């Protein structure tokens, strides 16, 4: 069992994911000692929330922490990686990125893993961390066990997943979350331009999400594109004349829906 | 007030919307006398649920009903329209299509309207009709009042909306519901091909929907496309090499997300 009072965690990164993860750790009684970010403001802002010390220099990171959680953009991570592990080769490092394989750590230290909470994090919105699926991986059984315990403290949905499967999961999440949200954005744009409140969409958005708890999404599909209803689609394309990019997207997604529905 | 015991409703169409609307009407004590569909099976199946009579010939529709609710595909509706109203010019007709203007009825009878429940209906899934936004319109005040009363019996969210605004609403609904669901379908396709259960996506899907109750969708947007993270996007495109259509969609939607985020 992890002794929370002595277990020393360092957060590297202060973005949305690091913020929500740090808050969840503290709420569960874990101690975050330091928060690193390239900008002092970001480091200080999150460090204050977590009663931790802000750092902006990699050299000042402690060498004796129990766990370093790296939550940076992919590009920043790859660039910083050698300096993070140098002098800390026997320490446990994890990253939180769905898209980065475990093997990124090879040649950098001896103990490493992945701790990927699959959720959409925005600073202005609180999330219930317990419901977030956490996907873990490690290069040794002992640390896998540790990550499993730590994960279990934060979420009731912790699973071990290979890097190969996780990268598919991350890609699928881009469709199910990021692209979905963009469909909401485009709907909102159309409504706002015509003086209609986005609130009118919420019951539909909620039901669309709830529906796939019960039906496979291909079966839940409705709307003019399923049977490629030329009448309705032509009217919609007319309405989008002034938004050529959105019009092109409408056409491509409609074709894709029709294609999937005829494949079934 | 509508006298439910004598108010005589005819349903023309037996698809998903007609089915859910018919069931909601019966559940609220309304009487559906007849159900028309081009195929006997469809008419009989819905008529049985509603204790109504099935019809497959337009000529056999009663001429003295209080309300004819037309819920057909746009193409079938336009084709059938003159025969529906012939000999029933003084009766109230409404259609349920978001995309069809009130003016479609002009020259066909004297009393007409629109009764558009904005929701995604599948036969295998029950919906709570009370939560469904109902958008109504009529060519005279008396019938508008009647539709408002009828709507109020079914839903606590009844609004009057012009045909112009309704067609925008319908287009926005295609984005927020149909296109969103297709993003779920594509996610599911990727997961299924790699032996990962779609269930893993549900917490993310739910949070993505819940989030826009609090934040405008453009502000809720996360993921690699917001800052156009070339590293992550290139990896995702690699994973989609064998699905060129989905790959093209990924690119176009990512560009659109990036464009919207830089416009803000």
XYZ file of C-alpha atoms in Angstrom:
528
model
C 0.000 0.000 0.000
C 1.146 3.527 -0.791
C 1.854 5.593 2.323
C 0.243 8.866 1.232
C 1.980 10.928 3.900
C 5.462 10.126 2.650
C 4.775 9.458 -1.031
C 6.308 12.387 -2.902
C 4.825 13.341 -6.267
C 6.210 15.890 -8.748
C 3.991 17.298 -11.488
C 5.760 18.309 -14.684
C 3.360 20.448 -16.672
C 0.556 22.742 -15.514
C -2.024 22.475 -18.299
C -5.630 21.339 -18.058
C -4.849 17.672 -17.498
C -2.119 18.382 -14.909
C -4.483 20.749 -13.114
C -7.349 18.288 -12.829
C -5.050 15.383 -11.976
C -3.201 17.430 -9.354
C -6.463 18.516 -7.757
C -7.749 14.934 -7.718
C -4.519 13.713 -6.109
C -4.706 16.358 -3.379
C -8.392 15.680 -2.804
C -7.482 12.048 -2.151
C -4.788 13.037 0.355
C -1.712 12.723 -1.830
C 1.115 15.231 -1.565
C 2.373 17.039 -4.651
C 5.732 18.586 -3.709
C 6.594 20.522 -6.849
C 4.929 21.769 -9.989
C 7.130 22.491 -12.991
C 6.102 24.659 -15.929
C 8.117 26.670 -18.415
C 6.295 29.821 -17.394
C 6.351 30.938 -13.784
C 2.742 32.046 -13.833
C 1.430 28.621 -14.819
C 3.655 26.831 -12.320
C 2.745 29.228 -9.506
C -0.963 29.156 -10.230
C -1.234 25.364 -10.062
C 1.332 25.037 -7.256
C -0.739 27.359 -5.121
C -3.852 25.219 -5.594
C -1.908 22.141 -4.544
C 0.181 23.723 -1.733
C 3.256 22.803 -3.767
C 6.393 24.703 -4.840
C 6.521 26.174 -8.324
C 9.579 25.501 -10.495
C 10.592 26.728 -13.921
C 14.054 25.121 -14.159
C 14.384 21.396 -14.834
C 17.672 21.351 -12.897
C 15.815 22.311 -9.745
C 13.477 19.318 -9.839
C 14.113 17.060 -6.827
C 16.055 13.891 -7.523
C 14.415 11.774 -4.840
C 10.652 11.960 -5.516
C 8.629 8.751 -5.654
C 6.741 9.625 -8.806
C 7.214 12.158 -11.593
C 4.044 12.728 -13.606
C 4.826 14.346 -16.941
C 1.909 16.099 -18.572
C 3.272 18.247 -21.380
C 2.451 18.688 -25.056
C 3.981 15.888 -27.111
C 6.542 18.237 -28.646
C 7.632 19.763 -25.320
C 7.815 16.316 -23.743
C 10.139 14.841 -26.364
C 12.366 17.888 -26.137
C 12.556 17.905 -22.321
C 12.736 14.148 -21.793
C 16.531 13.607 -21.563
C 16.942 16.389 -19.026
C 14.061 15.152 -16.883
C 15.466 11.701 -16.283
C 19.163 12.659 -16.095
C 20.331 12.062 -12.522
C 16.923 10.476 -11.735
C 17.429 7.165 -13.554
C 16.181 5.059 -10.649
C 13.011 7.113 -10.124
C 9.547 6.295 -11.526
C 8.405 8.494 -14.410
C 5.010 8.367 -16.082
C 3.491 10.413 -18.857
C -0.229 11.077 -19.293
C -0.517 11.193 -23.083
C -2.783 8.805 -24.949
C -0.784 9.208 -28.125
C 2.739 8.531 -26.772
C 3.940 4.912 -26.428
C 5.618 3.516 -23.353
C 8.764 3.025 -25.438
C 9.403 6.773 -25.543
C 11.112 6.288 -22.181
C 13.585 3.682 -23.441
C 17.154 4.812 -22.840
C 15.930 7.369 -20.299
C 15.940 5.856 -16.831
C 14.954 2.377 -15.713
C 11.450 2.714 -14.278
C 8.709 4.217 -16.320
C 5.072 3.989 -17.266
C 1.953 5.624 -18.621
C -0.951 7.030 -16.624
C -3.595 8.164 -19.116
C -6.896 9.559 -17.838
C -9.155 9.609 -20.881
C -11.285 12.699 -20.474
C -11.750 16.220 -21.851
C -10.379 18.717 -19.351
C -11.065 22.447 -19.321
C -9.853 24.681 -16.527
C -13.252 26.293 -16.016
C -15.061 23.005 -15.492
C -14.755 20.521 -12.627
C -14.898 16.838 -13.417
C -15.648 13.817 -11.281
C -12.328 12.006 -11.476
C -13.802 8.789 -10.094
C -15.693 8.198 -13.336
C -12.723 8.761 -15.612
C -11.267 5.648 -17.256
C -7.566 5.487 -16.381
C -5.310 3.463 -18.664
C -1.989 2.389 -17.192
C 1.159 0.691 -18.403
C 4.643 0.214 -16.919
C 7.947 -1.418 -17.813
C 7.997 -3.554 -14.643
C 5.414 -5.373 -12.549
C 6.147 -3.588 -9.314
C 5.536 -0.136 -10.756
C 2.498 -1.375 -12.661
C 1.120 -2.472 -9.312
C 1.921 0.919 -7.815
C 0.190 2.758 -10.673
C -2.791 0.466 -10.341
C -3.053 1.319 -6.626
C -2.621 5.022 -7.242
C -5.177 4.906 -10.058
C -7.610 3.019 -7.847
C -7.462 5.867 -5.339
C -8.579 8.330 -8.027
C -10.937 6.348 -10.249
C -13.061 3.217 -10.064
C -12.214 2.493 -13.682
C -8.502 1.610 -13.990
C -7.379 -0.659 -16.824
C -4.063 -1.895 -18.107
C -3.691 -1.236 -21.818
C -0.820 -1.711 -24.282
C 0.659 1.259 -26.110
C -0.674 -0.137 -29.397
C -4.227 -0.261 -28.118
C -3.929 3.050 -26.303
C -3.016 4.922 -29.455
C -6.181 3.588 -31.127
C -8.149 4.571 -28.052
C -6.727 8.079 -28.201
C -7.596 8.384 -31.896
C -11.126 7.131 -31.200
C -11.402 9.686 -28.385
C -10.563 12.477 -30.834
C -13.587 11.427 -32.888
C -15.942 10.788 -29.954
C -14.995 13.925 -28.045
C -13.036 16.560 -29.965
C -14.815 16.111 -33.289
C -18.169 15.735 -31.573
C -17.628 18.989 -29.717
C -16.760 20.656 -32.998
C -20.121 19.560 -34.392
C -21.676 21.361 -31.414
C -19.541 24.420 -32.251
C -20.728 24.477 -35.848
C -24.347 24.059 -34.732
C -23.870 26.946 -32.323
C -22.359 29.092 -35.052
C -25.372 28.541 -37.298
C -27.821 29.239 -34.491
C -26.014 32.333 -33.225
C -25.936 33.820 -36.726
C -29.732 33.464 -36.777
C -30.534 34.623 -33.276
C -31.456 31.203 -31.873
C -30.170 30.131 -28.468
C -27.861 27.084 -28.314
C -29.892 25.897 -25.311
C -32.509 24.638 -27.768
C -29.996 21.939 -28.783
C -29.255 20.550 -25.325
C -32.070 17.967 -25.078
C -31.037 16.634 -28.484
C -27.338 16.573 -27.572
C -28.105 14.754 -24.321
C -30.301 12.145 -25.981
C -27.714 11.577 -28.733
C -25.117 10.785 -26.051
C -27.487 8.684 -23.904
C -28.685 6.693 -26.889
C -25.317 5.020 -27.503
C -25.380 3.592 -23.994
C -28.161 1.360 -25.310
C -27.717 1.079 -29.095
C -24.545 0.700 -31.167
C -23.960 4.126 -32.775
C -24.456 2.854 -36.330
C -27.900 1.652 -35.305
C -28.677 4.904 -33.473
C -27.986 6.962 -36.594
C -30.896 9.089 -37.855
C -31.273 12.057 -40.190
C -31.296 12.820 -43.907
C -27.860 11.345 -44.684
C -28.770 7.760 -43.726
C -30.863 7.302 -46.880
C -29.168 10.236 -48.578
C -32.350 12.285 -48.830
C -31.407 14.553 -51.739
C -34.263 17.003 -51.071
C -33.247 17.800 -47.514
C -29.514 17.698 -48.183
C -29.841 20.117 -51.116
C -31.778 22.559 -48.910
C -29.124 22.341 -46.204
C -26.305 22.904 -48.685
C -28.156 25.985 -49.934
C -28.271 27.362 -46.401
C -24.496 26.912 -46.140
C -23.586 28.801 -49.316
C -21.859 31.558 -47.346
C -19.808 29.087 -45.298
C -17.957 27.041 -47.935
C -15.780 25.150 -45.406
C -18.752 24.107 -43.315
C -20.651 23.247 -46.492
C -17.823 20.947 -47.627
C -17.769 19.270 -44.204
C -21.547 18.784 -44.351
C -21.174 17.001 -47.684
C -18.270 14.788 -46.630
C -19.833 13.721 -43.344
C -23.178 13.038 -45.037
C -21.459 10.838 -47.613
C -19.634 9.017 -44.843
C -22.887 8.418 -42.932
C -24.557 7.074 -46.046
C -21.587 4.831 -46.784
C -21.580 3.370 -43.262
C -25.336 2.807 -43.345
C -25.169 0.878 -46.611
C -22.254 -1.211 -45.253
C -24.279 -2.463 -42.333
C -59.496 23.194 -23.999
C -59.218 20.116 -26.190
C -61.783 17.441 -25.297
C -59.532 14.385 -25.538
C -62.431 11.939 -25.681
C -63.860 13.394 -28.881
C -60.737 14.877 -30.480
C -59.991 12.686 -33.490
C -56.393 12.420 -34.689
C -55.154 10.726 -37.869
C -51.498 9.801 -38.236
C -50.162 9.800 -41.777
C -46.847 7.962 -41.731
C -45.609 5.176 -39.466
C -41.873 5.835 -39.197
C -39.819 6.487 -36.066
C -41.187 9.964 -35.427
C -44.823 8.933 -36.038
C -44.340 5.961 -33.737
C -42.954 7.965 -30.816
C -45.430 10.793 -31.313
C -48.364 8.375 -31.565
C -47.288 6.584 -28.399
C -46.887 9.880 -26.555
C -50.351 11.028 -27.674
C -51.965 7.785 -26.489
C -50.053 7.890 -23.216
C -51.568 11.331 -22.614
C -55.097 10.060 -23.304
C -55.501 11.223 -26.884
C -57.256 9.054 -29.442
C -55.577 8.210 -32.741
C -58.285 6.849 -35.029
C -56.295 5.837 -38.086
C -52.708 5.229 -39.091
C -51.832 5.508 -42.765
C -48.721 4.019 -44.329
C -47.958 2.911 -47.868
C -47.172 -0.585 -46.627
C -49.790 -2.522 -44.712
C -47.246 -3.975 -42.302
C -46.038 -0.574 -41.111
C -49.570 0.778 -40.800
C -50.792 -2.308 -38.958
C -47.829 -2.464 -36.605
C -48.213 1.116 -35.386
C -52.042 1.035 -35.491
C -51.991 -1.971 -33.173
C -49.844 -0.127 -30.640
C -52.276 2.801 -30.699
C -55.537 0.817 -30.888
C -56.147 2.533 -34.236
C -57.186 1.307 -37.697
C -54.493 0.751 -40.310
C -54.973 2.260 -43.777
C -52.916 2.022 -46.954
C -55.202 3.995 -49.313
C -55.346 7.788 -49.068
C -58.946 7.701 -50.313
C -59.976 5.806 -47.206
C -58.719 8.473 -44.800
C -61.644 9.980 -42.861
C -62.772 13.419 -43.991
C -63.937 14.625 -40.577
C -60.944 14.204 -38.251
C -59.890 17.112 -36.041
C -56.189 16.827 -36.802
C -54.125 15.120 -39.477
C -50.474 14.718 -38.483
C -48.312 14.079 -41.524
C -44.990 12.462 -40.779
C -43.535 11.229 -44.059
C -40.203 11.623 -45.826
C -40.004 14.989 -47.563
C -40.269 13.367 -50.989
C -43.288 11.203 -50.100
C -44.980 14.162 -48.440
C -44.732 16.462 -51.448
C -46.004 13.710 -53.704
C -48.976 12.801 -51.489
C -49.918 16.314 -50.381
C -52.645 17.183 -52.962
C -54.465 13.898 -52.350
C -54.322 14.275 -48.583
C -56.101 17.600 -48.418
C -58.552 17.027 -51.309
C -62.058 16.851 -49.830
C -60.600 17.824 -46.416
C -59.950 21.502 -47.128
C -61.526 22.692 -43.871
C -59.603 20.241 -41.674
C -56.392 21.002 -39.759
C -53.230 19.466 -41.221
C -49.758 19.651 -39.679
C -46.459 18.181 -40.770
C -43.626 17.258 -38.403
C -40.581 18.041 -40.557
C -37.992 20.568 -39.454
C -36.889 21.181 -43.004
C -40.274 21.874 -44.645
C -41.738 25.404 -44.449
C -45.311 26.176 -43.474
C -45.871 27.497 -46.984
C -45.769 23.979 -48.428
C -49.457 23.781 -47.525
C -50.442 26.875 -49.525
C -53.095 26.030 -52.073
C -53.904 22.812 -50.229
C -56.674 23.405 -47.732
C -57.267 26.367 -45.448
C -56.001 25.324 -42.022
C -52.497 24.081 -41.605
C -49.427 24.144 -39.400
C -46.190 22.572 -38.305
C -45.623 20.415 -35.246
C -41.880 19.660 -35.091
C -40.516 17.650 -32.148
C -36.746 18.098 -32.350
C -35.302 14.792 -31.238
C -33.569 11.690 -32.597
C -36.056 8.818 -32.677
C -35.203 5.137 -33.046
C -37.825 2.430 -32.766
C -35.801 0.401 -30.300
C -35.384 3.239 -27.839
C -37.992 4.948 -25.678
C -37.743 8.687 -25.173
C -39.181 10.990 -22.573
C -41.432 13.140 -24.739
C -41.866 15.732 -21.996
C -38.280 16.889 -22.454
C -38.457 17.229 -26.207
C -38.537 20.794 -27.574
C -41.635 21.138 -29.762
C -41.644 23.883 -32.379
C -45.044 24.926 -33.698
C -46.413 27.182 -36.393
C -49.867 27.651 -37.955
C -51.547 29.802 -40.597
C -54.200 31.084 -38.151
C -54.277 32.041 -34.478
C -56.966 29.590 -33.463
C -55.080 26.566 -34.734
C -51.807 27.898 -33.336
C -53.540 27.991 -29.971
C -54.787 24.439 -30.477
C -51.295 23.178 -31.390
C -49.877 24.992 -28.397
C -52.371 23.226 -26.121
C -51.761 19.855 -27.715
C -47.993 20.398 -27.517
C -48.271 21.408 -23.875
C -49.915 18.060 -23.120
C -46.885 16.234 -24.541
C -43.911 18.439 -23.672
C -43.043 21.175 -21.215
C -40.970 22.855 -23.902
C -43.269 24.187 -26.659
C -42.156 27.192 -28.694
C -43.507 29.051 -31.674
C -40.897 29.376 -34.404
C -40.985 30.745 -37.954
C -40.237 28.496 -40.912
C -37.078 30.500 -41.598
C -35.711 29.919 -38.122
C -36.879 26.320 -38.033
C -34.886 25.404 -41.106
C -31.733 26.743 -39.441
C -32.615 24.820 -36.301
C -33.032 21.644 -38.315
C -29.678 22.149 -40.006
C -28.014 22.789 -36.643
C -29.652 19.615 -35.317
C -28.052 17.626 -38.128
C -24.654 18.794 -36.878
C -25.374 18.430 -33.158
C -27.071 15.051 -33.446
C -26.613 13.198 -36.737
C -23.023 14.244 -37.350
C -22.141 13.809 -33.689
C -23.527 10.291 -33.737
C -21.457 9.575 -36.826
C -18.334 10.597 -34.911
C -19.339 7.959 -32.344
C -19.772 5.457 -35.200
C -16.291 6.146 -36.557
C -14.801 5.859 -33.060
C -16.605 2.552 -32.625
C -15.314 1.312 -35.970
C -11.717 2.043 -34.970
C -12.149 0.423 -31.567
C -13.938 -2.664 -32.888
C -11.208 -3.232 -35.476
C -8.725 -3.322 -32.593
C -10.693 -5.384 -30.114
C -11.507 -2.529 -27.721
C -15.017 -2.179 -26.320
C -16.973 0.985 -27.201
C -18.009 1.171 -23.539
C -14.609 2.696 -22.791
C -15.793 5.831 -24.647
C -19.009 6.410 -22.721
C -17.641 8.524 -19.832
C -15.924 10.752 -22.391
C -19.027 11.003 -24.576
C -21.159 11.880 -21.556
C -18.784 14.555 -20.307
C -18.470 16.060 -23.799
C -22.267 16.466 -23.885
C -22.552 17.692 -20.276
C -19.758 20.206 -20.749
C -21.698 22.345 -23.244
C -24.440 22.861 -20.671
C -21.883 25.018 -18.878
C -19.383 26.259 -21.470
C -19.955 27.491 -25.037
C -18.762 24.642 -27.290
C -15.918 26.672 -28.813
C -14.563 27.185 -25.310
C -15.062 23.521 -24.393
C -12.933 22.371 -27.340
C -9.856 20.306 -26.457
C -7.535 17.970 -28.352
C -4.664 18.149 -30.823
C -6.495 20.143 -33.505
C -7.013 23.258 -31.368
C -3.337 24.235 -31.638
C -2.871 22.011 -34.666
C -0.362 19.731 -32.944
C 1.457 18.353 -35.994
C 3.090 15.502 -34.050
C -0.136 13.994 -32.794
C -2.088 14.686 -35.970
C 0.572 13.019 -38.133
C 0.467 9.907 -35.936
C -3.316 9.775 -36.183
C -3.250 10.143 -39.953
C -0.760 7.268 -40.105
C -3.157 5.081 -38.167
C -5.880 5.870 -40.711
C -3.899 4.922 -43.824
C -6.190 1.986 -44.568
C -9.347 4.104 -44.224
C -8.811 6.927 -46.745
C -12.328 8.372 -46.347
C -12.070 8.540 -42.584
C -8.540 9.925 -42.912
C -9.811 12.737 -45.163
C -12.585 13.523 -42.686
C -10.061 13.604 -39.833
C -8.017 16.174 -41.741
C -10.936 18.376 -42.711
C -12.488 18.423 -39.256
C -9.109 19.127 -37.638
C -8.557 22.068 -39.983
C -12.026 23.361 -39.186
C -11.384 23.105 -35.424
C -8.116 24.961 -35.784
C -9.761 27.633 -37.908
C -12.560 28.182 -35.390
C -10.114 28.336 -32.486
C -8.000 31.005 -34.176
C -11.146 33.012 -35.024
C -12.143 33.290 -31.384
